[in-house]
PDB file of C-alpha atoms in Angstrom:
ATOM      1  CA  MET A   1       2.258   4.010 -60.126  1.00 64.00           C
ATOM      2  CA  HIS A   2      -1.360   4.736 -60.964  1.00 71.00           C
ATOM      3  CA  HIS A   3      -4.004   2.185 -59.848  1.00 65.00           C
ATOM      4  CA  ASP A   4      -5.006   1.280 -63.424  1.00 70.00           C
ATOM      5  CA  ALA A   5      -1.389   0.570 -64.344  1.00 62.00           C
ATOM      6  CA  VAL A   6      -1.020  -1.753 -61.340  1.00 60.00           C
ATOM      7  CA  VAL A   7      -4.236  -3.577 -62.259  1.00 60.00           C
ATOM      8  CA  GLU A   8      -2.885  -4.011 -65.794  1.00 69.00           C
ATOM      9  CA  LEU A   9       0.310  -5.521 -64.372  1.00 53.00           C
ATOM     10  CA  LEU A  10      -1.711  -7.912 -62.214  1.00 59.00           C
ATOM     11  CA  ARG A  11      -3.704  -9.044 -65.243  1.00 63.00           C
ATOM     12  CA  ARG A  12      -0.647  -9.563 -67.437  1.00 64.00           C
ATOM     13  CA  ASP A  13      -0.467 -13.162 -68.590  1.00 69.00           C
ATOM     14  CA  PHE A  14       2.402 -14.990 -70.200  1.00 69.00           C
ATOM     15  CA  GLY A  15       3.356 -18.419 -71.348  1.00 70.00           C
ATOM     16  CA  ALA A  16       6.331 -20.671 -70.827  1.00 80.00           C
ATOM     17  CA  ASP A  17       8.201 -19.124 -73.777  1.00 90.00           C
ATOM     18  CA  GLU A  18       8.039 -15.603 -72.325  1.00 89.00           C
ATOM     19  CA  TYR A  19       8.967 -16.901 -68.866  1.00 92.00           C
ATOM     20  CA  GLU A  20      12.050 -18.548 -70.366  1.00 94.00           C
ATOM     21  CA  GLU A  21      12.891 -15.358 -72.306  1.00 96.00           C
ATOM     22  CA  ILE A  22      12.723 -13.215 -69.135  1.00 96.00           C
ATOM     23  CA  ARG A  23      14.723 -15.766 -67.137  1.00 96.00           C
ATOM     24  CA  GLU A  24      17.433 -16.074 -69.794  1.00 97.00           C
ATOM     25  CA  LEU A  25      17.732 -12.290 -70.141  1.00 97.00           C
ATOM     26  CA  TRP A  26      18.099 -11.940 -66.359  1.00 97.00           C
ATOM     27  CA  LYS A  27      20.827 -14.613 -66.426  1.00 97.00           C
ATOM     28  CA  ARG A  28      22.636 -12.747 -69.231  1.00 98.00           C
ATOM     29  CA  HIS A  29      22.352  -9.514 -67.219  1.00 97.00           C
ATOM     30  CA  SER A  30      23.717 -11.142 -64.047  1.00 96.00           C
ATOM     31  CA  ILE A  31      26.606 -12.824 -65.831  1.00 96.00           C
ATOM     32  CA  ALA A  32      27.515  -9.552 -67.559  1.00 97.00           C
ATOM     33  CA  GLU A  33      27.469  -7.788 -64.182  1.00 94.00           C
ATOM     34  CA  ASP A  34      29.704 -10.458 -62.594  1.00 94.00           C
ATOM     35  CA  GLU A  35      32.116 -10.176 -65.539  1.00 95.00           C
ATOM     36  CA  ARG A  36      32.045  -6.327 -65.452  1.00 95.00           C
ATOM     37  CA  ASP A  37      30.836  -6.431 -69.086  1.00 97.00           C
ATOM     38  CA  LEU A  38      29.199  -3.014 -69.501  1.00 97.00           C
ATOM     39  CA  PRO A  39      28.085  -3.528 -73.145  1.00 97.00           C
ATOM     40  CA  GLY A  40      26.586  -6.892 -72.121  1.00 97.00           C
ATOM     41  CA  LEU A  41      24.675  -5.241 -69.265  1.00 96.00           C
ATOM     42  CA  ILE A  42      23.366  -2.440 -71.476  1.00 98.00           C
ATOM     43  CA  SER A  43      22.248  -4.952 -74.128  1.00 98.00           C
ATOM     44  CA  THR A  44      19.669  -6.335 -71.657  1.00 98.00           C
ATOM     45  CA  LEU A  45      18.015  -2.928 -71.140  1.00 98.00           C
ATOM     46  CA  ALA A  46      15.361  -1.003 -73.052  1.00 98.00           C
ATOM     47  CA  GLU A  47      16.664   2.285 -74.481  1.00 98.00           C
ATOM     48  CA  ASP A  48      14.493   4.323 -72.102  1.00 98.00           C
ATOM     49  CA  CYS A  49      15.536   2.326 -69.025  1.00 98.00           C
ATOM     50  CA  VAL A  50      15.657   3.925 -65.580  1.00 98.00           C
ATOM     51  CA  TYR A  51      17.853   2.997 -62.634  1.00 98.00           C
ATOM     52  CA  GLU A  52      16.545   4.210 -59.303  1.00 97.00           C
ATOM     53  CA  LEU A  53      17.799   3.944 -55.733  1.00 95.00           C
ATOM     54  CA  VAL A  54      14.414   4.158 -54.068  1.00 94.00           C
ATOM     55  CA  GLU A  55      15.607   5.258 -50.613  1.00 90.00           C
ATOM     56  CA  THR A  56      17.626   8.224 -51.929  1.00 91.00           C
ATOM     57  CA  GLY A  57      15.652   9.092 -55.056  1.00 94.00           C
ATOM     58  CA  ASP A  58      18.828   9.007 -57.174  1.00 96.00           C
ATOM     59  CA  ARG A  59      18.010   8.172 -60.811  1.00 97.00           C
ATOM     60  CA  TRP A  60      19.930   7.400 -63.969  1.00 98.00           C
ATOM     61  CA  GLU A  61      17.993   7.419 -67.267  1.00 98.00           C
ATOM     62  CA  GLY A  62      18.551   5.721 -70.610  1.00 98.00           C
ATOM     63  CA  HIS A  63      21.499   3.630 -71.724  1.00 98.00           C
ATOM     64  CA  GLU A  64      23.880   6.504 -70.950  1.00 98.00           C
ATOM     65  CA  GLY A  65      22.476   6.761 -67.424  1.00 98.00           C
ATOM     66  CA  ALA A  66      22.686   2.995 -66.878  1.00 98.00           C
ATOM     67  CA  ALA A  67      26.323   3.050 -68.018  1.00 98.00           C
ATOM     68  CA  ARG A  68      27.031   5.901 -65.543  1.00 97.00           C
ATOM     69  CA  PHE A  69      25.273   3.981 -62.743  1.00 97.00           C
ATOM     70  CA  TYR A  70      27.371   0.859 -63.290  1.00 96.00           C
ATOM     71  CA  THR A  71      30.609   2.785 -63.817  1.00 96.00           C
ATOM     72  CA  GLU A  72      30.060   4.729 -60.571  1.00 96.00           C
ATOM     73  CA  LEU A  73      28.995   1.619 -58.614  1.00 96.00           C
ATOM     74  CA  LEU A  74      31.857  -0.566 -59.846  1.00 96.00           C
ATOM     75  CA  THR A  75      34.375   2.225 -59.253  1.00 97.00           C
ATOM     76  CA  ALA A  76      33.106   2.823 -55.711  1.00 97.00           C
ATOM     77  CA  PHE A  77      32.956  -0.912 -54.916  1.00 97.00           C
ATOM     78  CA  PRO A  78      35.365  -2.632 -57.357  1.00 96.00           C
ATOM     79  CA  ASP A  79      35.106  -5.953 -55.517  1.00 96.00           C
ATOM     80  CA  ILE A  80      31.303  -5.840 -55.153  1.00 96.00           C
ATOM     81  CA  HIS A  81      29.772  -9.291 -54.956  1.00 95.00           C
ATOM     82  CA  PHE A  82      26.093 -10.296 -54.991  1.00 95.00           C
ATOM     83  CA  ASP A  83      24.974 -13.560 -53.378  1.00 96.00           C
ATOM     84  CA  LEU A  84      21.464 -14.257 -54.587  1.00 96.00           C
ATOM     85  CA  THR A  85      19.148 -15.254 -51.725  1.00 97.00           C
ATOM     86  CA  ASN A  86      15.743 -15.152 -53.441  1.00 97.00           C
ATOM     87  CA  ILE A  87      14.266 -14.599 -56.897  1.00 97.00           C
ATOM     88  CA  VAL A  88      10.795 -14.317 -58.402  1.00 96.00           C
ATOM     89  CA  ILE A  89      10.191 -14.289 -62.159  1.00 95.00           C
ATOM     90  CA  GLY A  90       6.845 -13.384 -63.663  1.00 92.00           C
ATOM     91  CA  PRO A  91       5.243 -11.511 -66.546  1.00 90.00           C
ATOM     92  CA  GLN A  92       5.982  -8.207 -64.777  1.00 92.00           C
ATOM     93  CA  GLY A  93       9.733  -8.895 -64.628  1.00 95.00           C
ATOM     94  CA  VAL A  94      12.199 -10.207 -62.068  1.00 97.00           C
ATOM     95  CA  CYS A  95      12.569  -9.454 -58.380  1.00 97.00           C
ATOM     96  CA  GLU A  96      15.741 -10.608 -56.690  1.00 97.00           C
ATOM     97  CA  GLU A  97      17.083 -10.390 -53.170  1.00 97.00           C
ATOM     98  CA  ALA A  98      20.809 -10.575 -52.520  1.00 96.00           C
ATOM     99  CA  SER A  99      23.390 -10.288 -49.796  1.00 96.00           C
ATOM    100  CA  VAL A 100      26.017  -7.847 -51.048  1.00 95.00           C
ATOM    101  CA  THR A 101      29.591  -7.184 -49.993  1.00 95.00           C
ATOM    102  CA  GLY A 102      32.127  -4.688 -51.256  1.00 96.00           C
ATOM    103  CA  THR A 103      34.992  -2.433 -50.224  1.00 97.00           C
ATOM    104  CA  HIS A 104      34.121   1.277 -50.413  1.00 97.00           C
ATOM    105  CA  GLU A 105      37.150   2.517 -52.379  1.00 97.00           C
ATOM    106  CA  ALA A 106      35.780   5.559 -54.250  1.00 97.00           C
ATOM    107  CA  LYS A 107      33.026   8.135 -53.881  1.00 96.00           C
ATOM    108  CA  TRP A 108      29.492   6.684 -54.071  1.00 93.00           C
ATOM    109  CA  LEU A 109      26.737   9.239 -54.489  1.00 92.00           C
ATOM    110  CA  GLN A 110      27.632  11.939 -51.931  1.00 90.00           C
ATOM    111  CA  HIS A 111      29.706   9.581 -49.756  1.00 91.00           C
ATOM    112  CA  GLU A 112      33.467   9.759 -49.674  1.00 94.00           C
ATOM    113  CA  PRO A 113      35.260   6.389 -49.607  1.00 95.00           C
ATOM    114  CA  THR A 114      35.806   4.798 -46.216  1.00 94.00           C
ATOM    115  CA  GLY A 115      38.095   1.971 -47.321  1.00 96.00           C
ATOM    116  CA  GLU A 116      35.886  -0.329 -45.241  1.00 95.00           C
ATOM    117  CA  ARG A 117      34.466  -3.653 -46.361  1.00 96.00           C
ATOM    118  CA  LEU A 118      30.703  -3.291 -46.158  1.00 95.00           C
ATOM    119  CA  ALA A 119      27.888  -5.846 -46.164  1.00 94.00           C
ATOM    120  CA  TRP A 120      24.255  -5.098 -46.952  1.00 95.00           C
ATOM    121  CA  ARG A 121      21.103  -6.544 -48.440  1.00 95.00           C
ATOM    122  CA  ASN A 122      19.401  -5.493 -51.668  1.00 95.00           C
ATOM    123  CA  ALA A 123      16.042  -6.185 -53.216  1.00 97.00           C
ATOM    124  CA  ILE A 124      16.021  -5.264 -56.887  1.00 98.00           C
ATOM    125  CA  PHE A 125      13.046  -5.180 -59.223  1.00 97.00           C
ATOM    126  CA  PHE A 126      13.756  -5.493 -62.949  1.00 98.00           C
ATOM    127  CA  PRO A 127      10.514  -4.399 -64.664  1.00 97.00           C
ATOM    128  CA  TRP A 128       9.901  -6.192 -67.980  1.00 96.00           C
ATOM    129  CA  ASP A 129       9.199  -4.207 -71.153  1.00 95.00           C
ATOM    130  CA  SER A 130       7.122  -6.653 -73.180  1.00 91.00           C
ATOM    131  CA  ALA A 131       7.361  -4.502 -76.331  1.00 94.00           C
ATOM    132  CA  ALA A 132      11.163  -4.086 -76.238  1.00 97.00           C
ATOM    133  CA  ARG A 133      11.697  -7.631 -74.846  1.00 96.00           C
ATOM    134  CA  LYS A 134      14.202  -6.171 -72.385  1.00 98.00           C
ATOM    135  CA  PHE A 135      14.275  -4.782 -68.854  1.00 98.00           C
ATOM    136  CA  LYS A 136      13.057  -1.247 -68.154  1.00 98.00           C
ATOM    137  CA  GLY A 137      15.912  -0.802 -65.674  1.00 98.00           C
ATOM    138  CA  GLU A 138      16.200  -1.497 -61.954  1.00 98.00           C
ATOM    139  CA  MET A 139      14.459  -0.271 -58.841  1.00 97.00           C
ATOM    140  CA  VAL A 140      16.913  -0.902 -56.003  1.00 97.00           C
ATOM    141  CA  TYR A 141      15.892  -1.160 -52.354  1.00 96.00           C
ATOM    142  CA  THR A 142      18.761  -1.474 -49.892  1.00 93.00           C
ATOM    143  CA  ASP A 143      19.492  -1.432 -46.194  1.00 90.00           C
ATOM    144  CA  LEU A 144      22.961   0.102 -46.761  1.00 76.00           C
ATOM    145  CA  ALA A 145      23.376   3.366 -44.908  1.00 65.00           C
ATOM    146  CA  ILE A 146      26.801   4.890 -45.501  1.00 59.00           C
ATOM    147  CA  SER A 147      27.930   7.569 -43.113  1.00 43.00           C
ATOM    148  CA  PRO A 148      31.369   8.668 -41.915  1.00 39.00           C
ATOM    149  CA  GLY A 149      32.812   5.793 -39.901  1.00 40.00           C
ATOM    150  CA  SER A 150      29.897   3.493 -40.806  1.00 41.00           C
ATOM    151  CA  SER A 151      30.384  -0.169 -41.603  1.00 41.00           C
ATOM    152  CA  GLY A 152      26.995  -0.761 -43.159  1.00 41.00           C
TER     153      GLY A 152
END
């Protein structure tokens, strides 16, 4: 991100109403994810949203890309579960940290399924689009390293 854009984010101000709007949208997003409600998830995202796995550079763009991301993730780890361990909400969006578990039952990215139950940690940033009043997507940071015979 360019320096001027970061400075603009730092200077962004918001009131209690916008804080509550961001918080409620994040809650809707999280509930939809827990319930495997793909239309509910997509409804929380700006049309030009981007999902990115920062470590690998994998990206999914737009609503169609977000739907592919979730379909692939939930197929690979059908029992995936996120235990929230930290959250920060501000005018720039939401940042959450979670302990994650799931059984690797289908191909994820380039990784064939292992059938193993894995545990890892994620930090996810949901940038806020103040014009669309939705999230711009997710930037996912994870310590999961899948390799043949790996358990996380």
